[in-house]
Short mmCIF file of C-alpha atoms in Angstrom, two decimals:
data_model
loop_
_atom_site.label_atom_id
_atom_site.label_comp_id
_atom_site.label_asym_id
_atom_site.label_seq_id
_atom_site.Cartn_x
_atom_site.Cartn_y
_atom_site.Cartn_z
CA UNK A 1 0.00 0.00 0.00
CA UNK A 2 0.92 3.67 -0.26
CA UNK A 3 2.95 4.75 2.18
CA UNK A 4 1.05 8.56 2.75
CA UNK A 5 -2.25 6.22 2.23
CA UNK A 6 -1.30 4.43 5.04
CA UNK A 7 -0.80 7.51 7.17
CA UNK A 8 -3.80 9.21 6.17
CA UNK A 9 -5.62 6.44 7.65
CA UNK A 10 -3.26 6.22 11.10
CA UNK A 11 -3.74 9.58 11.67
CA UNK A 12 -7.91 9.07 11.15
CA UNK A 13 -7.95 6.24 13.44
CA UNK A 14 -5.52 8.10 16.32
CA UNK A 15 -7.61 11.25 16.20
CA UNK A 16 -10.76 9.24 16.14
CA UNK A 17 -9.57 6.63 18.64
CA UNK A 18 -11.72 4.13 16.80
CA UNK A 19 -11.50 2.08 13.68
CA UNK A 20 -15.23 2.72 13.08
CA UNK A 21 -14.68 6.58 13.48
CA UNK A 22 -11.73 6.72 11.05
CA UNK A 23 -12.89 4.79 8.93
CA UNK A 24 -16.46 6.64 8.74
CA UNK A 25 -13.86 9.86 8.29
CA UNK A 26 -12.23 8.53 5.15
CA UNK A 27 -15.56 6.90 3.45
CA UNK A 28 -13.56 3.26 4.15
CA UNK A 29 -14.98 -0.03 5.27
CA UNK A 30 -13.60 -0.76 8.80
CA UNK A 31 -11.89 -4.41 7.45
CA UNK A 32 -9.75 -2.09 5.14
CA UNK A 33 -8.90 0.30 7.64
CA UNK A 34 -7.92 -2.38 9.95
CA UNK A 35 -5.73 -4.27 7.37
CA UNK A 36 -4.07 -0.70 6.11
CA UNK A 37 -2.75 -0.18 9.90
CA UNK A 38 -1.95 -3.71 10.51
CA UNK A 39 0.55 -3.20 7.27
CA UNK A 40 1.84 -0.38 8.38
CA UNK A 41 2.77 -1.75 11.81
CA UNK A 42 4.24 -4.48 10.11
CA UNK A 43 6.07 -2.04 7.72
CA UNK A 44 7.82 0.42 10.83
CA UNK A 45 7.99 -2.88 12.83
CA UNK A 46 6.48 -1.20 15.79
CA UNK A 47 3.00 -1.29 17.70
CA UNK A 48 1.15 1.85 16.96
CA UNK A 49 -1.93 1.24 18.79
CA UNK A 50 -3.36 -0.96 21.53
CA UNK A 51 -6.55 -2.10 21.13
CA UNK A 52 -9.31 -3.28 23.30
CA UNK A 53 -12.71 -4.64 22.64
CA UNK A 54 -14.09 -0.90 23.79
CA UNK A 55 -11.07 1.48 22.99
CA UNK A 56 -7.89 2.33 20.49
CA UNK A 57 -5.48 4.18 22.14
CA UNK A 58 -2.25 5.26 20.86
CA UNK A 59 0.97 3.85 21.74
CA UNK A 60 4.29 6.03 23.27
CA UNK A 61 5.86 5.26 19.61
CA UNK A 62 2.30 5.45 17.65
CA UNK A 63 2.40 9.30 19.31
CA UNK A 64 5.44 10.43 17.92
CA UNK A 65 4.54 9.07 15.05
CA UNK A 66 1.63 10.63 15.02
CA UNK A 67 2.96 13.54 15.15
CA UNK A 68 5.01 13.10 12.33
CA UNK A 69 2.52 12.17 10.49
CA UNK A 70 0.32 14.74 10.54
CA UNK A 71 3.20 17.62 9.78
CA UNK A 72 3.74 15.11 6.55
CA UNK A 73 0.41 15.36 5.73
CA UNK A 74 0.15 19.00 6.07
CA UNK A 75 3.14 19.82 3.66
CA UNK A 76 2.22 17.23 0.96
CA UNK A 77 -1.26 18.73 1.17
CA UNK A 78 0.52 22.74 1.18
CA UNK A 79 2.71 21.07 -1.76
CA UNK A 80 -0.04 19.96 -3.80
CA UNK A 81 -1.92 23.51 -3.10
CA UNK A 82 0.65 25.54 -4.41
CA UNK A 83 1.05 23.99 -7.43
CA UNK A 84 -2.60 23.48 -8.22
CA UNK A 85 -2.38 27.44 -7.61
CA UNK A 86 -3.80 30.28 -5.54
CA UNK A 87 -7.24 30.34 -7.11
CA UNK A 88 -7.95 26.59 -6.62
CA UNK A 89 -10.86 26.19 -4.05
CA UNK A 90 -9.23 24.58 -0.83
CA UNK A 91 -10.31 20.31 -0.16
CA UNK A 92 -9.65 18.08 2.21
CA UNK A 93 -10.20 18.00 5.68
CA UNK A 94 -10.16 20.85 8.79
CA UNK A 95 -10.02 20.71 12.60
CA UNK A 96 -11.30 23.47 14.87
CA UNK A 97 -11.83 24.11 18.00
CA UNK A 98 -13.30 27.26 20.30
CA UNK A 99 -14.36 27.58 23.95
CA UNK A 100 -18.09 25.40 24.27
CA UNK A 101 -21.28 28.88 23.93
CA UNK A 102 -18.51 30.85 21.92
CA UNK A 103 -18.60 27.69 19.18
CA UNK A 104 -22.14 27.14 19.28
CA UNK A 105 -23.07 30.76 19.47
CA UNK A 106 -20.26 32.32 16.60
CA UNK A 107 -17.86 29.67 15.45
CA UNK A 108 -20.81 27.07 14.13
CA UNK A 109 -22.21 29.60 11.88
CA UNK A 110 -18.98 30.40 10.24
CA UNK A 111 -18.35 26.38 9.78
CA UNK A 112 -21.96 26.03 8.11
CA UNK A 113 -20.76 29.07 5.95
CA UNK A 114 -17.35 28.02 5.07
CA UNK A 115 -19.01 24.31 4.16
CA UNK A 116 -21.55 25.57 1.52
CA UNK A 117 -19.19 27.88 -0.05
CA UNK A 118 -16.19 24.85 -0.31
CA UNK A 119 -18.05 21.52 -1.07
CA UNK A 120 -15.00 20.00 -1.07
CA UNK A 121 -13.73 20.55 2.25
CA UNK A 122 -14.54 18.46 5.88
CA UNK A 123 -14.26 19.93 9.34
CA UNK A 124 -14.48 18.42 12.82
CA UNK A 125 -15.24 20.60 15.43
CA UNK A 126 -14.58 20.73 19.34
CA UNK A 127 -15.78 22.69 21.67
CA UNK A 128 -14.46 22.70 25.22
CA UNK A 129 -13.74 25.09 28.46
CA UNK A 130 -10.14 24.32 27.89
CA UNK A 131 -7.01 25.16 26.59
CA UNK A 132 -6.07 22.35 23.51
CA UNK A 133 -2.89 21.47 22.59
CA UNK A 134 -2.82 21.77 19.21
CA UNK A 135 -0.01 20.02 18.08
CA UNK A 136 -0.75 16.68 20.12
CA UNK A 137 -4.51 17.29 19.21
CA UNK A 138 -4.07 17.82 15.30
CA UNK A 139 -6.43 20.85 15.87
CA UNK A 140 -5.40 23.40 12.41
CA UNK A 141 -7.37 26.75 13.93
CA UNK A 142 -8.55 27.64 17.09
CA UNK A 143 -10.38 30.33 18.61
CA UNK A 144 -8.67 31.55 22.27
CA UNK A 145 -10.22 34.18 24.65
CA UNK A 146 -7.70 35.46 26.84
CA UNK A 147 -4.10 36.75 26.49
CA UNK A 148 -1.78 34.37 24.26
CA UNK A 149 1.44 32.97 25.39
CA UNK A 150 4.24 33.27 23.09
CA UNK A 151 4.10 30.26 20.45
CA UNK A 152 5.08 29.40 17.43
CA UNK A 153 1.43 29.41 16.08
CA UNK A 154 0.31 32.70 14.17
CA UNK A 155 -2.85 34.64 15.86
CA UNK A 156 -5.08 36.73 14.62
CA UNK A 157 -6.66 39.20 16.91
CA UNK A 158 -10.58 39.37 16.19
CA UNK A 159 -12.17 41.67 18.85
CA UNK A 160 -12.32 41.59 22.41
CA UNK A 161 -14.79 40.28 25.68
CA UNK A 162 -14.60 41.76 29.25
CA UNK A 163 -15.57 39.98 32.38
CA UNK A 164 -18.67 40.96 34.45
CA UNK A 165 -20.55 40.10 37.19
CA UNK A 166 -23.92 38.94 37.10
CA UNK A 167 -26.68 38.22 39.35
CA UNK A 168 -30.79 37.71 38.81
CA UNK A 169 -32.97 40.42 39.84
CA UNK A 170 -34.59 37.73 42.24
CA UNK A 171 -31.63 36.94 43.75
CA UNK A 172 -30.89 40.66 44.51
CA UNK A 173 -34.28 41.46 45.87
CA UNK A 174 -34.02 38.92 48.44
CA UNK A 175 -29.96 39.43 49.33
CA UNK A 176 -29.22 42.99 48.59
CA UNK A 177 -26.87 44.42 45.51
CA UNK A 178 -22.95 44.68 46.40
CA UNK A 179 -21.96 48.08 46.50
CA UNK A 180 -17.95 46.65 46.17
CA UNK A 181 -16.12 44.08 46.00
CA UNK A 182 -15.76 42.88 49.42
CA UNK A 183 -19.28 42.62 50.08
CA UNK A 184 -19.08 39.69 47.44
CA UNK A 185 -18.40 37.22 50.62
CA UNK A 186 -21.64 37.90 52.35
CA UNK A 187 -23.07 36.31 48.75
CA UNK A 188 -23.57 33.58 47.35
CA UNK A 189 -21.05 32.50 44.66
CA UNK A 190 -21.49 30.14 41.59
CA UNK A 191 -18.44 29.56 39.56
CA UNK A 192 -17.61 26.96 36.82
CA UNK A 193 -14.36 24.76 36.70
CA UNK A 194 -14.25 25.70 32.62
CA UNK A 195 -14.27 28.55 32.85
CA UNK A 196 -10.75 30.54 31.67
CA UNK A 197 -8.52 32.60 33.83
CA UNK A 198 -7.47 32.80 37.38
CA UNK A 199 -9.64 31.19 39.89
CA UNK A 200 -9.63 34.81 41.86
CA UNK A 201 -11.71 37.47 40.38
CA UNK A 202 -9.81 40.58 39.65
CA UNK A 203 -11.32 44.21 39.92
CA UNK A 204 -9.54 47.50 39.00
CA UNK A 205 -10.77 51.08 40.24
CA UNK A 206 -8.72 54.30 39.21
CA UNK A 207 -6.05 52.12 38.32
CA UNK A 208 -5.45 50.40 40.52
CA UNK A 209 -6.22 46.57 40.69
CA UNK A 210 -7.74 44.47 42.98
CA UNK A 211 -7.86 40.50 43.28
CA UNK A 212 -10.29 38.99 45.46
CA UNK A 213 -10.94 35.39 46.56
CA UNK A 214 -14.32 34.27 46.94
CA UNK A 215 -15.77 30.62 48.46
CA UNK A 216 -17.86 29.24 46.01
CA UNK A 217 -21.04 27.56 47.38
CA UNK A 218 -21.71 26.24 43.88
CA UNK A 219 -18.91 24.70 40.94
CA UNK A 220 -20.10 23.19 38.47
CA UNK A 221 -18.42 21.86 35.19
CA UNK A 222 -19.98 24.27 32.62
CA UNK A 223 -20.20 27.73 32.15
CA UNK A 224 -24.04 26.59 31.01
CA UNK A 225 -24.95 25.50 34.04
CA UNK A 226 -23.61 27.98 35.98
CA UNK A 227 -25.58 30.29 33.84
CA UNK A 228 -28.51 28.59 34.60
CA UNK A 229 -28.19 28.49 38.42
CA UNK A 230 -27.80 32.30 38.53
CA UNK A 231 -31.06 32.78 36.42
CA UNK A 232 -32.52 30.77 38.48
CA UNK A 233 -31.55 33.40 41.20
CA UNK A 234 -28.95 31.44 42.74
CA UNK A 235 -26.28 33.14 43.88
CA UNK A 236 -23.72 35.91 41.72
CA UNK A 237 -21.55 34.36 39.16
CA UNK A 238 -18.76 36.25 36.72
CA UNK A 239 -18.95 35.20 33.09
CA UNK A 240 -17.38 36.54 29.96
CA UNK A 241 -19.78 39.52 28.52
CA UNK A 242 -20.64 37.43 25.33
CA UNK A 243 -21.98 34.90 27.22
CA UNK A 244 -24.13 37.08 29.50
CA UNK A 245 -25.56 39.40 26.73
CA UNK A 246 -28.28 37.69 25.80
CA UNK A 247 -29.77 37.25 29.56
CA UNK A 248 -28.64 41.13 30.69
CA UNK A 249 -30.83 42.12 27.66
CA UNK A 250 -33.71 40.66 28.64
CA UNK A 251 -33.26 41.59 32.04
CA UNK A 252 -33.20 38.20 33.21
CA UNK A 253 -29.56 39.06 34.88
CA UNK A 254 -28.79 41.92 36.39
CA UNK A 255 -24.60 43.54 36.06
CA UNK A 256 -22.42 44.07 39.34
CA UNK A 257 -19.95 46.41 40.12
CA UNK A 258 -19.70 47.73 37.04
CA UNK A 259 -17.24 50.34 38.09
CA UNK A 260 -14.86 48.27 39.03
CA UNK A 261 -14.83 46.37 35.90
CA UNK A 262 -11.22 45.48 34.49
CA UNK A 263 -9.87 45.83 30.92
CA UNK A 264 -11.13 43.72 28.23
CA UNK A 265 -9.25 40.59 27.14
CA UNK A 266 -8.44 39.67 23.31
CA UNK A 267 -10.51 37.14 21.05
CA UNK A 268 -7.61 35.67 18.67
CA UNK A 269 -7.97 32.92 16.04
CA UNK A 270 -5.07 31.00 16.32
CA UNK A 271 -3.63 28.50 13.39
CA UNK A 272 -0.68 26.69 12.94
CA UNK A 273 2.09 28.85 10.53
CA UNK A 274 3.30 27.10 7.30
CA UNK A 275 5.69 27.65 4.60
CA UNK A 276 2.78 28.36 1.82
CA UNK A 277 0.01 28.93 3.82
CA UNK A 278 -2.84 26.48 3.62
CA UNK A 279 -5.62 27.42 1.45
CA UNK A 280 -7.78 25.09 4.00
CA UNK A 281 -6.60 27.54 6.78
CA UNK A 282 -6.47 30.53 5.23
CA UNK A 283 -9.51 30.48 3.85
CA UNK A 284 -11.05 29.61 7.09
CA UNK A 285 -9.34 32.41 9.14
CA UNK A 286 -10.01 35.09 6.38
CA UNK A 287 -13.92 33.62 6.39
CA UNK A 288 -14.37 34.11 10.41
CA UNK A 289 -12.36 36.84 11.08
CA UNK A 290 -14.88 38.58 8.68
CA UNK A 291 -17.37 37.22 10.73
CA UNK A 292 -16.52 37.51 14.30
CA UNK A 293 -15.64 41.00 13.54
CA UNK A 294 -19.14 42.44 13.02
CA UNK A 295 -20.11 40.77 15.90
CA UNK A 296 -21.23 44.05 18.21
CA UNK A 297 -20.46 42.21 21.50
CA UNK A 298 -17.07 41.56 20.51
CA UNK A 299 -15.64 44.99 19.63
CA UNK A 300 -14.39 47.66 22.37
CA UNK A 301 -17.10 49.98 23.84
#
């Protein structure tokens, strides 16, 4: 079999973790996916993956050699774009990934856009409350809220979010509206293990700043169901203002402390650099860059 063949389908089958999934990715029959890595095993002489009768996982060797493969990929795929030339409409396949409400809310719109208007293309999307590592994950873009460390990845800045404080107007008729920060501890406080950023909440007032640590009586896992709690007039939780706007303008949440709000923090899409550019990746960042900003929510007040 063909060597780059046979990675293709490695590198469906790690990502995937499954034989079913990666072969459902690459439109194969799960007997020929399962012969095309049991040749190339027997080619590098090495166990790539361990197999149970419930999970694939990939071996310390199948890792690096994941790895490897997927940069190989990349630049035969760059290779082949250049020469087809800049004008050819980008194929082949695409993974993104963007904070959980920020992907359903922005990112899946610009996915359904950028599949209509490139039939040829494929993109698997994940949304989670954490940071990826997009190297080990064979993620191509991804959207970060939040100061970027330095990387080798290219960013592209997008627009910007701020972090509020929220509470119901229920909840504040029956506990009383903080008038600063330190009255936060005679509340109740919901927070949510996704969300980013430090687990102290930060407050600034004529320059200077403030950093506070509050006992939540509530964590939960999501920033959707912390969302929901406070609605529900539970408690006072701090969210990123995209992901409160909806609620504040139906007055179903109420802002806190508005004047001692700190500075917003940046909305980048983030994609791996590369000697000719990907037209998969390019054409993705160009598409929701466009997008995200005319979002109102996202640009400075």
């Amino acid at each position: 079999m063909d060597r780059l063949h046979l990675m293709g389908v490695f590198v469906a089958v790690g990502e995937e973790q499954s034989f079913a999934g990666g072969a459902r990715r690459l439109g194969m029959s799960p007997p020929a996916v399962t012969r095309a890595i049991a040749a190339l095993e027997e080619r590098l002489g090495v166990r790539l993956l361990d197999r149970s009768t419930r999970h694939v996982r990939v071996t310390e060797a199948g890792q690096r050699y994941l790895d490897d493969a997927r940069r190989i990929i990349a630049e035969v795929d760059e290779a082949d774009e250049a020469a087809a030339g800049s004008n050819a409409a980008p194929r082949g396949h695409l993974s993104v990934t963007a904070p959980v409400l920020f992907g359903r809310q922005y990112v899946t719109p610009g996915i359904v856009e950028y599949l209509r208007r490139y039939p040829g293309m494929e993109v698997n999307a994940m949304f989670v409350d954490r940071v990826t590592n997009m190297l080990e994950e064979g993620i191509d873009v991804a959207v970060r809220i939040g100061d970027l460390p330095d990387s080798s990845l290219r960013a592209v800045t997008v627009g910007q979010v701020r972090r509020v404080i929220c509470a119901a107007p229920s909840y504040l008729a029956e506990h009383g509206t903080p008038s600063a920060p330190e009255a936060l501890a005679d509340h109740v406080i919901v927070t949510s293990s996704g969300s980013s950023g430090a687990p102290d909440w930060r407050f600034a007032q004529a320059g200077r700043a403030q950093s506070l640590r509050l006992k939540p009586r509530l964590v939960v896992n999501s920033n959707d169901a912390a969302i929901e709690a406070v609605r529900r007039g539970f408690g006072v939780t701090r969210l990123l203002s995209y992901q409160a706007e909806a609620l504040l303008a139906s007055g179903e949440l109420v802002l806190l402390l508005e004047e001692y709000a700190t500075p917003g923090v940046p909305v980048s899409i983030v994609h791996r650099d590369s000697r000719q550019g990907s037209a998969r990746i390019r054409s993705f960042v160009d598409l929701m860059a466009e997008r995200l900003r005319a979002v109102p929510v996202l640009q400075p007040l």
